[in-house]
């Protein structure tokens, strides 16, 4: 059987690296959201809807976008 990861040019190390980058990115995004909305980081999940679940209004969303631009 052909290892699909190797067929695409990925190694197990590449996959683990990508997983770690995703995790670190999620943590940065979660921290930015928590700081901007002044809420506990633990209330934020990947499924959270910024306006509905976290209570952000349109100005908060603009501030978040600007914060993301500064960070990334």
Tab-separated table of N, CA, C and O in Angstrom:
chain	number	residue	atom	x	y	z
A	1	UNK	N	0.841	-1.187	0.000
A	1	UNK	CA	0.000	0.000	0.000
A	1	UNK	C	0.882	1.245	0.000
A	1	UNK	O	1.919	1.285	0.635
A	2	UNK	N	0.421	2.268	-0.680
A	2	UNK	CA	1.151	3.529	-0.762
A	2	UNK	C	0.743	4.416	0.411
A	2	UNK	O	-0.441	4.604	0.672
A	3	UNK	N	1.735	4.936	1.118
A	3	UNK	CA	1.476	5.887	2.195
A	3	UNK	C	1.065	7.208	1.547
A	3	UNK	O	1.847	7.826	0.837
A	4	UNK	N	-0.184	7.622	1.773
A	4	UNK	CA	-0.706	8.829	1.124
A	4	UNK	C	0.092	10.069	1.494
A	4	UNK	O	0.259	10.974	0.696
A	5	UNK	N	0.603	10.121	2.726
A	5	UNK	CA	1.389	11.289	3.125
A	5	UNK	C	2.678	11.374	2.322
A	5	UNK	O	3.073	12.436	1.889
A	6	UNK	N	3.332	10.240	2.136
A	6	UNK	CA	4.563	10.241	1.353
A	6	UNK	C	4.269	10.538	-0.112
A	6	UNK	O	5.046	11.195	-0.783
A	7	UNK	N	3.150	10.056	-0.589
A	7	UNK	CA	2.775	10.304	-1.977
A	7	UNK	C	2.588	11.795	-2.235
A	7	UNK	O	2.859	12.285	-3.313
A	8	UNK	N	2.116	12.527	-1.224
A	8	UNK	CA	1.937	13.970	-1.351
A	8	UNK	C	3.224	14.723	-1.025
A	8	UNK	O	3.271	15.935	-1.104
A	9	UNK	N	4.237	14.016	-0.593
A	9	UNK	CA	5.495	14.653	-0.243
A	9	UNK	C	5.600	15.039	1.217
A	9	UNK	O	6.511	15.736	1.613
A	10	UNK	N	4.644	14.582	2.049
A	10	UNK	CA	4.666	14.898	3.473
A	10	UNK	C	5.245	13.729	4.253
A	10	UNK	O	5.003	12.581	3.941
A	11	UNK	N	5.984	14.045	5.274
A	11	UNK	CA	6.454	13.026	6.203
A	11	UNK	C	5.664	13.159	7.498
A	11	UNK	O	4.937	14.138	7.695
A	12	UNK	N	5.820	12.228	8.383
A	12	UNK	CA	5.158	12.290	9.686
A	12	UNK	C	5.592	13.564	10.426
A	12	UNK	O	4.790	14.218	11.070
A	13	UNK	N	6.859	13.943	10.287
A	13	UNK	CA	7.351	15.170	10.927
A	13	UNK	C	6.622	16.395	10.380
A	13	UNK	O	6.290	17.307	11.130
A	14	UNK	N	6.367	16.413	9.076
A	14	UNK	CA	5.641	17.528	8.472
A	14	UNK	C	4.232	17.627	9.047
A	14	UNK	O	3.751	18.709	9.352
A	15	UNK	N	3.586	16.487	9.191
A	15	UNK	CA	2.221	16.462	9.717
A	15	UNK	C	2.213	16.949	11.160
A	15	UNK	O	1.384	17.776	11.543
A	16	UNK	N	3.145	16.488	11.966
A	16	UNK	CA	3.210	16.916	13.366
A	16	UNK	C	3.519	18.407	13.451
A	16	UNK	O	2.969	19.112	14.291
A	17	UNK	N	4.395	18.893	12.578
A	17	UNK	CA	4.714	20.316	12.555
A	17	UNK	C	3.465	21.136	12.229
A	17	UNK	O	3.182	22.141	12.886
A	18	UNK	N	2.715	20.706	11.236
A	18	UNK	CA	1.496	21.416	10.848
A	18	UNK	C	0.486	21.419	11.988
A	18	UNK	O	-0.188	22.421	12.226
A	19	UNK	N	0.366	20.292	12.675
A	19	UNK	CA	-0.550	20.220	13.816
A	19	UNK	C	-0.131	21.198	14.910
A	19	UNK	O	-0.966	21.868	15.507
A	20	UNK	N	1.162	21.286	15.170
A	20	UNK	CA	1.667	22.200	16.192
A	20	UNK	C	1.437	23.649	15.781
A	20	UNK	O	1.052	24.484	16.606
A	21	UNK	N	1.643	23.971	14.498
A	21	UNK	CA	1.406	25.327	14.015
A	21	UNK	C	-0.068	25.683	14.164
A	21	UNK	O	-0.407	26.784	14.610
A	22	UNK	N	-0.958	24.761	13.825
A	22	UNK	CA	-2.400	25.006	13.990
A	22	UNK	C	-2.738	25.284	15.446
A	22	UNK	O	-3.509	26.193	15.756
A	23	UNK	N	-2.170	24.483	16.336
A	23	UNK	CA	-2.426	24.641	17.764
A	23	UNK	C	-1.946	26.010	18.249
A	23	UNK	O	-2.674	26.713	18.953
A	24	UNK	N	-0.733	26.390	17.871
A	24	UNK	CA	-0.193	27.683	18.290
A	24	UNK	C	-0.992	28.843	17.704
A	24	UNK	O	-1.231	29.852	18.379
A	25	UNK	N	-1.415	28.709	16.460
A	25	UNK	CA	-2.224	29.750	15.826
A	25	UNK	C	-3.557	29.894	16.539
A	25	UNK	O	-4.008	31.008	16.833
A	26	UNK	N	-4.192	28.771	16.851
A	26	UNK	CA	-5.472	28.792	17.580
A	26	UNK	C	-5.294	29.488	18.927
A	26	UNK	O	-6.107	30.326	19.315
A	27	UNK	N	-4.212	29.169	19.634
A	27	UNK	CA	-3.969	29.782	20.940
A	27	UNK	C	-3.764	31.292	20.821
A	27	UNK	O	-4.271	32.057	21.645
A	28	UNK	N	-3.052	31.736	19.783
A	28	UNK	CA	-2.858	33.176	19.563
A	28	UNK	C	-4.188	33.868	19.263
A	28	UNK	O	-4.486	34.923	19.808
A	29	UNK	N	-4.965	33.259	18.379
A	29	UNK	CA	-6.260	33.834	18.002
A	29	UNK	C	-7.173	33.905	19.215
A	29	UNK	O	-7.830	34.924	19.469
A	30	UNK	N	-7.198	32.838	19.991
A	30	UNK	CA	-8.045	32.795	21.190
A	30	UNK	C	-7.626	33.887	22.186
A	30	UNK	O	-8.469	34.567	22.768
A	31	UNK	N	-6.333	34.080	22.355
A	31	UNK	CA	-5.835	35.107	23.270
A	31	UNK	C	-6.239	36.500	22.796
A	31	UNK	O	-6.673	37.340	23.589
A	32	UNK	N	-6.099	36.761	21.500
A	32	UNK	CA	-6.479	38.063	20.939
A	32	UNK	C	-7.969	38.325	21.151
A	32	UNK	O	-8.367	39.415	21.568
A	33	UNK	N	-8.783	37.321	20.880
A	33	UNK	CA	-10.229	37.472	21.067
A	33	UNK	C	-10.543	37.758	22.529
A	33	UNK	O	-11.309	38.680	22.847
A	34	UNK	N	-9.957	36.991	23.425
A	34	UNK	CA	-10.221	37.160	24.857
A	34	UNK	C	-9.809	38.546	25.340
A	34	UNK	O	-10.544	39.197	26.095
A	35	UNK	N	-8.655	39.020	24.895
A	35	UNK	CA	-8.182	40.347	25.310
A	35	UNK	C	-9.078	41.449	24.772
A	35	UNK	O	-9.420	42.386	25.488
A	36	UNK	N	-9.454	41.342	23.510
A	36	UNK	CA	-10.274	42.385	22.892
A	36	UNK	C	-11.693	42.432	23.448
A	36	UNK	O	-12.270	43.506	23.597
A	37	UNK	N	-12.251	41.264	23.729
A	37	UNK	CA	-13.631	41.218	24.226
A	37	UNK	C	-13.700	41.187	25.751
A	37	UNK	O	-14.789	41.170	26.320
A	38	UNK	N	-12.513	41.157	26.374
A	38	UNK	CA	-12.414	41.108	27.830
A	38	UNK	C	-13.229	39.952	28.409
A	38	UNK	O	-14.068	40.129	29.295
A	39	UNK	N	-12.964	38.760	27.874
A	39	UNK	CA	-13.617	37.548	28.362
A	39	UNK	C	-12.553	36.504	28.681
A	39	UNK	O	-11.391	36.642	28.278
A	40	UNK	N	-12.953	35.476	29.385
A	40	UNK	CA	-12.055	34.386	29.753
A	40	UNK	C	-11.738	33.546	28.511
A	40	UNK	O	-12.645	33.169	27.765
A	41	UNK	N	-10.458	33.272	28.302
A	41	UNK	CA	-10.036	32.459	27.149
A	41	UNK	C	-10.732	31.107	27.114
A	41	UNK	O	-10.994	30.563	26.050
A	42	UNK	N	-11.015	30.552	28.281
A	42	UNK	CA	-11.606	29.216	28.349
A	42	UNK	C	-13.034	29.159	27.834
A	42	UNK	O	-13.564	28.080	27.581
A	43	UNK	N	-13.681	30.319	27.657
A	43	UNK	CA	-15.032	30.331	27.108
A	43	UNK	C	-15.027	30.263	25.584
A	43	UNK	O	-16.073	30.083	24.975
A	44	UNK	N	-13.848	30.399	24.989
A	44	UNK	CA	-13.715	30.409	23.532
A	44	UNK	C	-13.352	29.012	23.045
A	44	UNK	O	-12.409	28.392	23.534
A	45	UNK	N	-14.121	28.521	22.098
A	45	UNK	CA	-13.856	27.219	21.480
A	45	UNK	C	-13.742	27.413	19.974
A	45	UNK	O	-14.153	28.454	19.449
A	46	UNK	N	-13.223	26.415	19.264
A	46	UNK	CA	-13.166	26.541	17.797
A	46	UNK	C	-14.549	26.714	17.165
A	46	UNK	O	-14.670	27.261	16.074
A	47	UNK	N	-15.583	26.284	17.864
A	47	UNK	CA	-16.946	26.387	17.327
A	47	UNK	C	-17.637	27.694	17.697
A	47	UNK	O	-18.747	27.963	17.234
A	48	UNK	N	-17.009	28.514	18.535
A	48	UNK	CA	-17.631	29.767	18.984
A	48	UNK	C	-17.893	30.702	17.807
A	48	UNK	O	-17.047	30.880	16.938
A	49	UNK	N	-19.073	31.299	17.825
A	49	UNK	CA	-19.425	32.336	16.854
A	49	UNK	C	-19.182	33.665	17.566
A	49	UNK	O	-19.760	33.919	18.629
A	50	UNK	N	-18.323	34.479	17.002
A	50	UNK	CA	-17.862	35.691	17.686
A	50	UNK	C	-19.021	36.594	18.097
A	50	UNK	O	-19.053	37.097	19.221
A	51	UNK	N	-19.987	36.802	17.224
A	51	UNK	CA	-21.077	37.713	17.556
A	51	UNK	C	-22.140	37.046	18.419
A	51	UNK	O	-22.612	37.645	19.382
A	52	UNK	N	-22.492	35.835	18.099
A	52	UNK	CA	-23.580	35.166	18.824
A	52	UNK	C	-23.132	34.613	20.177
A	52	UNK	O	-23.757	34.879	21.198
A	53	UNK	N	-22.049	33.855	20.182
A	53	UNK	CA	-21.619	33.170	21.409
A	53	UNK	C	-20.771	34.048	22.320
A	53	UNK	O	-20.784	33.877	23.542
A	54	UNK	N	-20.009	34.969	21.741
A	54	UNK	CA	-19.068	35.738	22.538
A	54	UNK	C	-19.504	37.186	22.754
A	54	UNK	O	-18.831	37.951	23.431
A	55	UNK	N	-20.612	37.567	22.143
A	55	UNK	CA	-21.203	38.873	22.398
A	55	UNK	C	-20.546	40.061	21.723
A	55	UNK	O	-20.742	41.201	22.142
A	56	UNK	N	-19.779	39.824	20.684
A	56	UNK	CA	-19.113	40.936	19.991
A	56	UNK	C	-20.112	41.682	19.108
A	56	UNK	O	-20.983	41.081	18.489
A	57	UNK	N	-19.955	43.007	19.073
A	57	UNK	CA	-20.754	43.800	18.137
A	57	UNK	C	-19.889	44.117	16.909
A	57	UNK	O	-18.739	43.683	16.821
A	58	UNK	N	-20.426	44.895	15.989
A	58	UNK	CA	-19.703	45.151	14.737
A	58	UNK	C	-18.387	45.898	14.970
A	58	UNK	O	-17.394	45.620	14.294
A	59	UNK	N	-18.352	46.815	15.910
A	59	UNK	CA	-17.114	47.527	16.211
A	59	UNK	C	-16.076	46.578	16.815
A	59	UNK	O	-14.885	46.661	16.494
A	60	UNK	N	-16.523	45.650	17.664
A	60	UNK	CA	-15.615	44.647	18.222
A	60	UNK	C	-14.992	43.801	17.113
A	60	UNK	O	-13.803	43.488	17.158
A	61	UNK	N	-15.793	43.455	16.123
A	61	UNK	CA	-15.295	42.640	15.011
A	61	UNK	C	-14.224	43.408	14.232
A	61	UNK	O	-13.181	42.853	13.876
A	62	UNK	N	-14.452	44.690	14.009
A	62	UNK	CA	-13.449	45.515	13.316
A	62	UNK	C	-12.160	45.567	14.132
A	62	UNK	O	-11.060	45.403	13.584
A	63	UNK	N	-12.283	45.765	15.428
A	63	UNK	CA	-11.107	45.786	16.304
A	63	UNK	C	-10.368	44.452	16.268
A	63	UNK	O	-9.131	44.420	16.273
A	64	UNK	N	-11.115	43.361	16.239
A	64	UNK	CA	-10.494	42.039	16.164
A	64	UNK	C	-9.714	41.869	14.866
A	64	UNK	O	-8.584	41.381	14.876
A	65	UNK	N	-10.302	42.276	13.766
A	65	UNK	CA	-9.626	42.160	12.475
A	65	UNK	C	-8.333	42.954	12.486
A	65	UNK	O	-7.284	42.471	12.032
A	66	UNK	N	-8.367	44.141	13.046
A	66	UNK	CA	-7.159	44.959	13.123
A	66	UNK	C	-6.101	44.287	14.010
A	66	UNK	O	-4.908	44.292	13.685
A	67	UNK	N	-6.540	43.684	15.104
A	67	UNK	CA	-5.608	42.980	15.991
A	67	UNK	C	-4.997	41.767	15.288
A	67	UNK	O	-3.803	41.482	15.447
A	68	UNK	N	-5.813	41.050	14.517
A	68	UNK	CA	-5.291	39.898	13.759
A	68	UNK	C	-4.271	40.369	12.728
A	68	UNK	O	-3.237	39.719	12.536
A	69	UNK	N	-4.561	41.480	12.059
A	69	UNK	CA	-3.615	42.006	11.079
A	69	UNK	C	-2.284	42.366	11.732
A	69	UNK	O	-1.227	42.115	11.174
A	70	UNK	N	-2.350	42.964	12.917
A	70	UNK	CA	-1.123	43.323	13.628
A	70	UNK	C	-0.321	42.090	14.011
A	70	UNK	O	0.914	42.077	13.916
A	71	UNK	N	-0.998	41.035	14.451
A	71	UNK	CA	-0.318	39.829	14.926
A	71	UNK	C	0.232	38.983	13.782
A	71	UNK	O	1.305	38.425	13.870
A	72	UNK	N	-0.551	38.882	12.704
A	72	UNK	CA	-0.168	37.975	11.638
A	72	UNK	C	0.272	38.723	10.391
A	72	UNK	O	0.710	38.227	9.442
